[in-house]
Each structure stands twice: as structure tokens, then as C-alpha cells.
Coordinates of N, CA and C in Angstrom, one line a residue:
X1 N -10.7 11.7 8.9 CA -10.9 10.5 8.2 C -10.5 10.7 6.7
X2 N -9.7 9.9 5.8 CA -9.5 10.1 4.6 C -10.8 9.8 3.9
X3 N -10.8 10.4 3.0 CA -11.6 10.5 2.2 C -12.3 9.2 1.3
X4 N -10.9 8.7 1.0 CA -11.2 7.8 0.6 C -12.1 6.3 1.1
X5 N -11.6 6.5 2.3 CA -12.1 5.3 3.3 C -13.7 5.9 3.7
X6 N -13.4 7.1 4.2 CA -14.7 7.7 3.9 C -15.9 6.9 2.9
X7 N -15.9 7.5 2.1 CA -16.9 7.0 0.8 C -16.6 5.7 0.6
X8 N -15.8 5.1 0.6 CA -15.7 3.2 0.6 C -16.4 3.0 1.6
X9 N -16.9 3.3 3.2 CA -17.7 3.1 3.5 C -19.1 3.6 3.5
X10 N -19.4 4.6 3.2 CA -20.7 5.0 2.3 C -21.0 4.1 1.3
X11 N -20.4 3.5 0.3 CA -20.7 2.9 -0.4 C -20.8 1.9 0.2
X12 N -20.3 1.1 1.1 CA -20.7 0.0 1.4 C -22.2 -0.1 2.2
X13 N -22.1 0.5 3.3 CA -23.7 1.1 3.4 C -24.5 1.4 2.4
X14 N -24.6 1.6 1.3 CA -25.7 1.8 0.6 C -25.6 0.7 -0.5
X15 N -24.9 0.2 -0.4 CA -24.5 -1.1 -1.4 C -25.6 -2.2 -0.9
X16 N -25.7 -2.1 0.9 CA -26.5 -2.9 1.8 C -27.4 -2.2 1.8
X17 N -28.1 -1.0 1.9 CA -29.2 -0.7 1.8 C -30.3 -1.2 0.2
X18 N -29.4 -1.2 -0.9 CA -30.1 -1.8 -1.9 C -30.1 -3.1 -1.9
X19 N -29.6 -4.1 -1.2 CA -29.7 -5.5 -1.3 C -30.9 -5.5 -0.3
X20 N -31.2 -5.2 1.0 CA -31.8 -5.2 1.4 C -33.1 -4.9 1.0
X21 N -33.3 -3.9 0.3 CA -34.7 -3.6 -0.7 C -34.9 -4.0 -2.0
X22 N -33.5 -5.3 -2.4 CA -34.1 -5.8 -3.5 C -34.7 -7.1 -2.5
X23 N -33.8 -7.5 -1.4 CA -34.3 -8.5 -0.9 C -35.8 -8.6 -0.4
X24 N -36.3 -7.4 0.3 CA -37.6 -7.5 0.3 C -38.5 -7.3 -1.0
X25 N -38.4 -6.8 -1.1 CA -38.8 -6.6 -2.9 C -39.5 -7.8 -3.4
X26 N -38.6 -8.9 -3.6 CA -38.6 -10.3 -4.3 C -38.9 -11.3 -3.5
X27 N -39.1 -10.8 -1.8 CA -39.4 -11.6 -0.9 C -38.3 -12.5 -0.3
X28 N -37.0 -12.5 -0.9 CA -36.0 -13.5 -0.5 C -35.2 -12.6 0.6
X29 N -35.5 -13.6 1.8 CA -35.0 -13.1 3.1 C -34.1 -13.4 3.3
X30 N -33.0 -14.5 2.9 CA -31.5 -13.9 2.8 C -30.7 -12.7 2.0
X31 N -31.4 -12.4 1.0 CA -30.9 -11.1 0.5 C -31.0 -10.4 1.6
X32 N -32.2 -9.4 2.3 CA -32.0 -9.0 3.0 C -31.4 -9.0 4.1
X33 N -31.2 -10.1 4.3 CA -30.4 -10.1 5.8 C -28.8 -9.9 5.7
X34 N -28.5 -10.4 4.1 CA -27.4 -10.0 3.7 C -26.8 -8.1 3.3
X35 N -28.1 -8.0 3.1 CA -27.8 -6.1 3.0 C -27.8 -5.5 4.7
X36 N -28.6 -5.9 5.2 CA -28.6 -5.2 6.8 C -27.0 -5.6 7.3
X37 N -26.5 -7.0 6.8 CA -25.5 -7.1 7.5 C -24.2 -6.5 7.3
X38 N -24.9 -6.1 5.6 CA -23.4 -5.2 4.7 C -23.6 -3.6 5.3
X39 N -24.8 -3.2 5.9 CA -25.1 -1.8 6.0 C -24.2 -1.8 7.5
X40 N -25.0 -3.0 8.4 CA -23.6 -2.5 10.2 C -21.8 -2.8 9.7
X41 N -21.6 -3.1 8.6 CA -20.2 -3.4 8.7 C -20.1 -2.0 8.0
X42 N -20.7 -1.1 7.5 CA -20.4 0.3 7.1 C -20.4 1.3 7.8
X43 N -21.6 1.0 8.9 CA -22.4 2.2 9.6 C -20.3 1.6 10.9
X44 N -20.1 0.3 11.1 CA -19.2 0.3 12.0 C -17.9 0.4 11.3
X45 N -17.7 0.1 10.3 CA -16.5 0.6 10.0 C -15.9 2.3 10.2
X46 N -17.4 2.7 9.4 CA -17.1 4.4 9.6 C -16.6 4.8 11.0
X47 N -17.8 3.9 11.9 CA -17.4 4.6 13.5 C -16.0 4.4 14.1
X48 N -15.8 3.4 13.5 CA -14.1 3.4 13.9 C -13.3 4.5 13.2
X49 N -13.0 5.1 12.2 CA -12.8 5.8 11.3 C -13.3 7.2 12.5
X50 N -13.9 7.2 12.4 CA -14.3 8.8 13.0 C -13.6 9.0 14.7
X51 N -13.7 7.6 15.4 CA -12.9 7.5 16.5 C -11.9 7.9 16.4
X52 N -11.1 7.0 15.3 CA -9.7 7.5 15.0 C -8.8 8.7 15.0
X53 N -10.0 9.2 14.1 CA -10.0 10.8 13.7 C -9.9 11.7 15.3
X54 N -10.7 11.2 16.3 CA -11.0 11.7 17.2 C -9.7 11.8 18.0
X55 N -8.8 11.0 18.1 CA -8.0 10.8 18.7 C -6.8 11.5 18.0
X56 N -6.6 11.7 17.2 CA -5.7 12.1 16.5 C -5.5 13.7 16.6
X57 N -7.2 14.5 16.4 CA -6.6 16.1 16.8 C -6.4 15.8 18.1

């Protein structure tokens, strides 16, 4: 996986893990549902990414 795409999606997962804990935080449950939603578009992005990788060696 490049590197770069790598860490763009780490960052995007944890970008959603802090919305999600400011959203509970302040009690507002669309924040959070908005960070859980940012955290599966990372955790799935990566997994495609690693598939890829899988296929390639």
C-alpha cells in the first residue's frame, strides 16, 4: 500500500474517532454518528488498500 494513502486513511479514522468523542462529549448525536461514519469509510478504505496490496505480490 503506498504510504501515502496509507496515513490518509489513518487520518481519516482518527479524524472520526475525535468527532465522535467530541460528539458524545457535548451530547450532540449527530456529531457522533458523523465520526463513526468517518471512522468505517477509513477502517474500509484501508481494507481495500491492503486487498490490493494482496493481489499484487
Amino acid at each position: 500500500m503506498a504510504a501515502g494513502k496509507k496515513a490518509k486513511n489513518i487520518g481519516t479514522t482518527a479524524k472520526g474517532k475525535a468527532k465522535e468523542a467530541a460528539g458524545r462529549a457535548v451530547g450532540n448525536e449527530s456529531l457522533e454518528a458523523k465520526g463513526r461514519a468517518e471512522q468505517a469509510k477509513g477502517d474500509a478504505k484501508q481494507a481495500a488498500e491492503k486487498a490490493k496490496d494482496t493481489f499484487r505480490h
